[in-house]
Coordinates of C-alpha atoms in Angstrom, one line a residue:
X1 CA 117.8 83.2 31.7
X2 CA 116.9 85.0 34.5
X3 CA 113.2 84.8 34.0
X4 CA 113.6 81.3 33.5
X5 CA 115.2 80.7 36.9
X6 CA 112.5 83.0 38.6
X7 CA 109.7 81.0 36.9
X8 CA 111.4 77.7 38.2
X9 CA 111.7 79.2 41.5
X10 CA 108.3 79.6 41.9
X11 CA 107.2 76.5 40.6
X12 CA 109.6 74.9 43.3
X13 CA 107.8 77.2 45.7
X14 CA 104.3 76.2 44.9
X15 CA 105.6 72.4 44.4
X16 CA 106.9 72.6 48.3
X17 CA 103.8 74.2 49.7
X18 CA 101.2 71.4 47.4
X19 CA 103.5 68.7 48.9
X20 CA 103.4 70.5 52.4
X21 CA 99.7 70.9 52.7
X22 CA 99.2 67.3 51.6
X23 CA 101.6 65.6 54.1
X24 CA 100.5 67.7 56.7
X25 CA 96.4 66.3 55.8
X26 CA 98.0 62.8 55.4
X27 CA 99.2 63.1 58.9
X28 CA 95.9 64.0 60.2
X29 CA 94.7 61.4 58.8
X30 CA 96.6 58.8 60.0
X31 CA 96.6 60.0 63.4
X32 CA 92.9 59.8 63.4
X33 CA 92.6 56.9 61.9
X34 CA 94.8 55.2 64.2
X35 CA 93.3 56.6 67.3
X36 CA 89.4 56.0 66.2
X37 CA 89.9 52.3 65.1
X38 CA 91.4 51.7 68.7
X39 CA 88.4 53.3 70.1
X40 CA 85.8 51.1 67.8
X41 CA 88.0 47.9 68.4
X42 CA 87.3 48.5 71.8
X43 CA 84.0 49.2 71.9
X44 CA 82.8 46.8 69.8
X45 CA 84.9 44.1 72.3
X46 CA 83.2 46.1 75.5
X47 CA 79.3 46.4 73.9
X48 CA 79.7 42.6 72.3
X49 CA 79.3 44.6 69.1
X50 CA 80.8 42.4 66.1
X51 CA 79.6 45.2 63.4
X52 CA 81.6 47.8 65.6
X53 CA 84.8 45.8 65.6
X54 CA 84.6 44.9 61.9
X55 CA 84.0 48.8 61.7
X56 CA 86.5 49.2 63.6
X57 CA 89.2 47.3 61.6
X58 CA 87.6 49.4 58.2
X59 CA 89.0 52.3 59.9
X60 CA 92.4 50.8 60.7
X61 CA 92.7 50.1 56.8
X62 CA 92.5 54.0 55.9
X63 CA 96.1 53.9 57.7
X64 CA 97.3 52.2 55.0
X65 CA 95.5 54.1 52.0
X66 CA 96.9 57.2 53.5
X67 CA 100.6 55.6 53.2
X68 CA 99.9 55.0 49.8
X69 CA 98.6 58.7 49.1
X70 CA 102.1 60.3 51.0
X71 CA 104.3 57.9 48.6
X72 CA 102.2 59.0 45.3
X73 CA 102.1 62.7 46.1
X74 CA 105.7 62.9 47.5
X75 CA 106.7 60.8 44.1
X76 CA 105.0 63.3 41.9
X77 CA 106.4 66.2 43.4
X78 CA 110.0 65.3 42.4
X79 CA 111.5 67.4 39.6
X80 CA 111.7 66.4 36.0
X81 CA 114.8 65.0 35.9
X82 CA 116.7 63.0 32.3
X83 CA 115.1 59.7 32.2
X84 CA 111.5 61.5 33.3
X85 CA 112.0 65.6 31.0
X86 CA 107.8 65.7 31.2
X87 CA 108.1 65.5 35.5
X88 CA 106.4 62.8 37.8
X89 CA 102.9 64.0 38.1
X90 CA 101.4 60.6 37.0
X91 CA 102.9 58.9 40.0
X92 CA 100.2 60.7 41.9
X93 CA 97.4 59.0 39.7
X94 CA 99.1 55.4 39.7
X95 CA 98.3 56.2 43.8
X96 CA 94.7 57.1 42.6
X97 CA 94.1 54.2 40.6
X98 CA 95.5 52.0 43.6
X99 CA 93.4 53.7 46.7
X100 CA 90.0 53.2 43.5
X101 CA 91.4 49.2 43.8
X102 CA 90.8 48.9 47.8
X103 CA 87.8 51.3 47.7
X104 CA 86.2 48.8 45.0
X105 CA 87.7 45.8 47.1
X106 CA 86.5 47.5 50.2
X107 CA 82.5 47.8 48.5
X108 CA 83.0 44.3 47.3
X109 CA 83.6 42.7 50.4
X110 CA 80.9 44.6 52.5
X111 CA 78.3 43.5 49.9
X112 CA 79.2 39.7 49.1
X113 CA 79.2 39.8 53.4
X114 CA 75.7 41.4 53.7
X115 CA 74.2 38.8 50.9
X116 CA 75.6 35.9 53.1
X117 CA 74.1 37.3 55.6
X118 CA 71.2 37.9 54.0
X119 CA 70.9 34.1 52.9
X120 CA 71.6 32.8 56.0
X121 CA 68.4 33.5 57.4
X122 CA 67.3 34.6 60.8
X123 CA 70.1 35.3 63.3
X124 CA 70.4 32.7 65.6
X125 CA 70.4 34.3 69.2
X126 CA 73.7 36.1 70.6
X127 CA 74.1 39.1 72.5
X128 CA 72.8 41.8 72.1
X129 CA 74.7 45.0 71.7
X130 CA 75.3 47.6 74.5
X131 CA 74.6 51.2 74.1
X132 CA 78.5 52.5 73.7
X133 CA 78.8 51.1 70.4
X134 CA 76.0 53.1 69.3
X135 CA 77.9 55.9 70.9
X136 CA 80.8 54.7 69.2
X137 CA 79.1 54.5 65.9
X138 CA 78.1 58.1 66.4
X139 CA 80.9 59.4 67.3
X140 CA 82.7 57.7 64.0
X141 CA 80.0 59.2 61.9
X142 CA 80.9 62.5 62.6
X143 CA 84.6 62.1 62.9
X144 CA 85.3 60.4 59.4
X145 CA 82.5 62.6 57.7
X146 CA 84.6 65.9 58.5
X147 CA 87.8 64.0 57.8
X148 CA 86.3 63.8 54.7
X149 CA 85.5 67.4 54.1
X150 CA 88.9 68.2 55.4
X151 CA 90.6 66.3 52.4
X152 CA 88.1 67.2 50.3
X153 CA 89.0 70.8 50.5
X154 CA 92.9 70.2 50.3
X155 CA 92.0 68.1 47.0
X156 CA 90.3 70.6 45.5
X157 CA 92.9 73.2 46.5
X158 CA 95.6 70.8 45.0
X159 CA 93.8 69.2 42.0
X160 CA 95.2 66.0 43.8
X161 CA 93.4 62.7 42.7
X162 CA 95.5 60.6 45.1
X163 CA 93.9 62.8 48.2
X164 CA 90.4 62.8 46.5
X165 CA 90.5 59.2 46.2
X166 CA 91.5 59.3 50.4
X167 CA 88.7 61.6 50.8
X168 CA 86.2 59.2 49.3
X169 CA 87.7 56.4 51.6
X170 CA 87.2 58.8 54.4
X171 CA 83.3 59.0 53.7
X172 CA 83.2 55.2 52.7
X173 CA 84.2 54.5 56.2
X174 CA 81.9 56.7 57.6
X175 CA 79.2 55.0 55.4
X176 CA 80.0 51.7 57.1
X177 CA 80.0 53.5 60.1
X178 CA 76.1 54.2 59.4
X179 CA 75.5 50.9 58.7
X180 CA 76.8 49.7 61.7
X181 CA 74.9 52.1 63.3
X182 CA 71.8 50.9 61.5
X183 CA 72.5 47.3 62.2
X184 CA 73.3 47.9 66.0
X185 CA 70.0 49.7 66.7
X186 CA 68.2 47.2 64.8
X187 CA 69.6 44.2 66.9
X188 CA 68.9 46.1 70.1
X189 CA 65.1 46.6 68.4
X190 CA 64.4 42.9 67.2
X191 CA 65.4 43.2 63.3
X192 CA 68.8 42.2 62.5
X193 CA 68.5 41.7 59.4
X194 CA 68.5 46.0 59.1
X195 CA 72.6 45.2 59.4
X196 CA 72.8 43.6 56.0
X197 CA 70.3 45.4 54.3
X198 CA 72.3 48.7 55.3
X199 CA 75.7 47.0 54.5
X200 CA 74.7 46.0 50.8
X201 CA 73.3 49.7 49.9
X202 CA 76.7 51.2 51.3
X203 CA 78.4 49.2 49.4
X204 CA 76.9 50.4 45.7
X205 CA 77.9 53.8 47.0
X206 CA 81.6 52.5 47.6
X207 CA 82.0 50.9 44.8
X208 CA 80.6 54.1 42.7
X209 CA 82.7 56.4 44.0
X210 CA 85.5 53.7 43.6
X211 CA 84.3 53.8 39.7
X212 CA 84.5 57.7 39.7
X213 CA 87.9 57.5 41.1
X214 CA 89.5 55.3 38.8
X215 CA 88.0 57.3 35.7
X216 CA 89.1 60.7 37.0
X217 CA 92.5 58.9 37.5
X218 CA 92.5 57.2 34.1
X219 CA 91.6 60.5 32.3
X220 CA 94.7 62.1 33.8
X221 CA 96.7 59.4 32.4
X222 CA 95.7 59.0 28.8
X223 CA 96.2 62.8 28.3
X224 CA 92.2 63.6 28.1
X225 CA 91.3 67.1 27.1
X226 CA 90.9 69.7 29.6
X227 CA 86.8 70.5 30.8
X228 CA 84.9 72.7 28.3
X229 CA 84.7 75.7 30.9
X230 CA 88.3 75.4 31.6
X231 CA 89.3 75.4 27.5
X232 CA 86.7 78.3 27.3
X233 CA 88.0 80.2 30.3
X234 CA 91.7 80.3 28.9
X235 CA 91.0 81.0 24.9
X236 CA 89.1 83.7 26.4
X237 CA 92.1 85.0 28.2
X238 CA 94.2 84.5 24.8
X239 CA 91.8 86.7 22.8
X240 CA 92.2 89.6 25.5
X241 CA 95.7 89.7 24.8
X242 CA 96.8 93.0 22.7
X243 CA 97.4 91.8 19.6
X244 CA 95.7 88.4 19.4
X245 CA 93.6 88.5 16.1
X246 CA 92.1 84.9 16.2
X247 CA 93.1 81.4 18.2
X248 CA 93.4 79.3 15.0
X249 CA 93.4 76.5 17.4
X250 CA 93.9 75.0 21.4
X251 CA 95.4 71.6 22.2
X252 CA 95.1 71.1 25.8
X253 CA 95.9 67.9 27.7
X254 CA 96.0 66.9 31.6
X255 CA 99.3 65.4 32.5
X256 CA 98.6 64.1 36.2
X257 CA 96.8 67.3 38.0
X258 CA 98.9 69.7 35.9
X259 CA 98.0 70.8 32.0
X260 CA 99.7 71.5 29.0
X261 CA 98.2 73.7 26.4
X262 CA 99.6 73.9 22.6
X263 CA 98.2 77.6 20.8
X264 CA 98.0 78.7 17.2
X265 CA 97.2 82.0 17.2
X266 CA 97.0 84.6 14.5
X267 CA 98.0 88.3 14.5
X268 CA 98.5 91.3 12.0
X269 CA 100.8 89.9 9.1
X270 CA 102.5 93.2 8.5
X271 CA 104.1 92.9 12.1
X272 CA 107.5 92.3 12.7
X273 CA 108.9 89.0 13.8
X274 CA 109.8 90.2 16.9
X275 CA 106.6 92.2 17.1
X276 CA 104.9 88.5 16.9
X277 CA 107.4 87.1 19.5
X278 CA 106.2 89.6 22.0
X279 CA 102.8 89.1 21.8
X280 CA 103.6 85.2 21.5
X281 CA 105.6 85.6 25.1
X282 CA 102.6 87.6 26.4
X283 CA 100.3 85.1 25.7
X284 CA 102.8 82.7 27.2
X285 CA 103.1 84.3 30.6
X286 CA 99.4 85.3 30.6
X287 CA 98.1 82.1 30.8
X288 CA 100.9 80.4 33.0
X289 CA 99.9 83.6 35.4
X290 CA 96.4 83.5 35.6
X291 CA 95.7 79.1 35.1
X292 CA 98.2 78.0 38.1
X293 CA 97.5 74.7 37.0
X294 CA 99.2 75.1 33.4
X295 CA 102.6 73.8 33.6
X296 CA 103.5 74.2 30.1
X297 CA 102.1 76.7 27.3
X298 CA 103.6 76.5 23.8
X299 CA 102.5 79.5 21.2
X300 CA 102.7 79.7 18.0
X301 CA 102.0 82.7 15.9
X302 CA 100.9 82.8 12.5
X303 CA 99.7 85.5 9.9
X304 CA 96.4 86.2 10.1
X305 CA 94.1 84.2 7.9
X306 CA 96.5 81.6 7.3
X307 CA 95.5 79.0 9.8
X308 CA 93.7 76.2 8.8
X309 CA 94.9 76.1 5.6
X310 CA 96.1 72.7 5.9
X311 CA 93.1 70.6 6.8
X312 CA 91.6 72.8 3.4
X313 CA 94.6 70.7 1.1
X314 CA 93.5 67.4 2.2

């Protein structure tokens, strides 16, 4: 009982500090956000710079992709509770698979806009842009491009697919950011047409990394095996333990951005049931100790020899 308290303890613990680090990154980027759309907005309205307001607006849609990253993160962090036993991680990849919607939506748009564009012919006239929204375009560049390193990082650290899916927004929106820059300078140079062109190759990379998003996502929710270096990494860790003979055989499964593994493993048939309960429990704890990211480890010992047996009777 008591080790059973202590490991839910710290799985509280580490639950509180995930949900933490991502609120406090989800801040950020609102905040941002909010701040650097005004600033486009503005400067497209001051420089007569319609790709800098449109740019402008992007930016003032991350807002409300970050909204839907805090309600999918702080959903998942709940505990498991009687109508949910297996937890709420797979909130946090029903966010993913939502933020993959706008992002494709997002790609869409931009590319069915610079086609129009495209087909329309030659720009007739109009003003041509002033030099502070190119430094507005700059200065967007740079801003959303380490916003998206920022949440990057915190993904990675979290296994978070809802905040990976933000980070990808993040460098969309800097992508449209270059393409405004691109179509600004070429207005100013006589070749408007550079806008459009620019528009419709950001948007294949938009709606890629939208497509990437929504499969990660999708493979979290269908219980997809874990990655072959992962898999390796822990059977490796099995086999080190003192009296592991064999691993007859590894289930693992990804259950949001947590993963369950089920073990067979076989050990010396003269030992004594309790004998192959310890070494089960060591195996149990070694893994949840060193592979954070397990949330559940089942073992199951059996007598050396004697596994796959089953699959010979059929």
């Amino acid at each position: 009982m008591g080790e059973g308290n202590e490991k839910n303890i710290l799985e509280k613990a580490i639950r509180r500090h995930g949900t933490g680090l991502a609120m406090q990154v989800s801040c950020v980027s609102i905040v941002i956000n909010v701040v650097l759309s005004a600033f486009k907005v503005g400067a497209g309205i001051l420089s007569h710079s319609g790709a800098m307001i449109s740019d402008g607006i992007h930016s003032a849609s991350d807002v409300f992709s970050t909204l839907i990253v805090m309600a999918g993160i702080t959903m998942a962090s709940r505990k498991s509770d009687r109508e949910h036993p297996y937890g709420h991680e797979r909130m946090e990849c029903v966010a993913a698979l939502l933020l993959s919607a706008v992002l494709f939506a997002t790609g869409i748009a931009i590319g069915v806009s610079a086609v129009e564009t495209i087909g329309s012919g030659p720009e007739k006239g109009g003003v041509i842009p002033g030099t502070l929204a190119l430094g507005a375009a700059v200065i967007s560049i740079v801003v959303k491009e380490w916003m998206f390193w920022y949440t990057r990082a915190a993904a990675r650290k979290l296994k978070s697919g809802a905040l990976m899916a933000d980070a990808w927004h993040h460098r969309s929106d800097a992508l449209s950011s270059v393409g405004a820059l691109i179509g600004i300078l070429g207005a100013r140079m006589g070749m408007p047409v550079m806008d459009p062109l620019a528009s419709f190759i950001i948007c294949i990379f938009i709606v890629k990394a939208a497509l990437d998003v929504f499969r990660d996502s999708m493979d979290k929710m269908v219980d997809k095996a874990c990655d072959d270096e992962t898999v390796r990494s822990i059977e490796q860790a099995v086999l080190d333990t003192r009296g592991v003979e064999r691993v007859g055989s590894m289930k693992t499964r990804l259950f949001g951005s947590r993963i369950y593994v089920d073990l067979e493993i076989e050990a010396d048939k003269s030992l004594m049931l309790e004998q192959a309960f310890g070494i089960a429990k060591e195996v149990h704890d070694t893994i949840e100790e060193r592979f954070p990211q397990v949330k559940h480890c089942s073992v199951q010992v059996s007598p050396e020899g004697s596994t796959g047996l089953e699959g010979k009777e059929n």
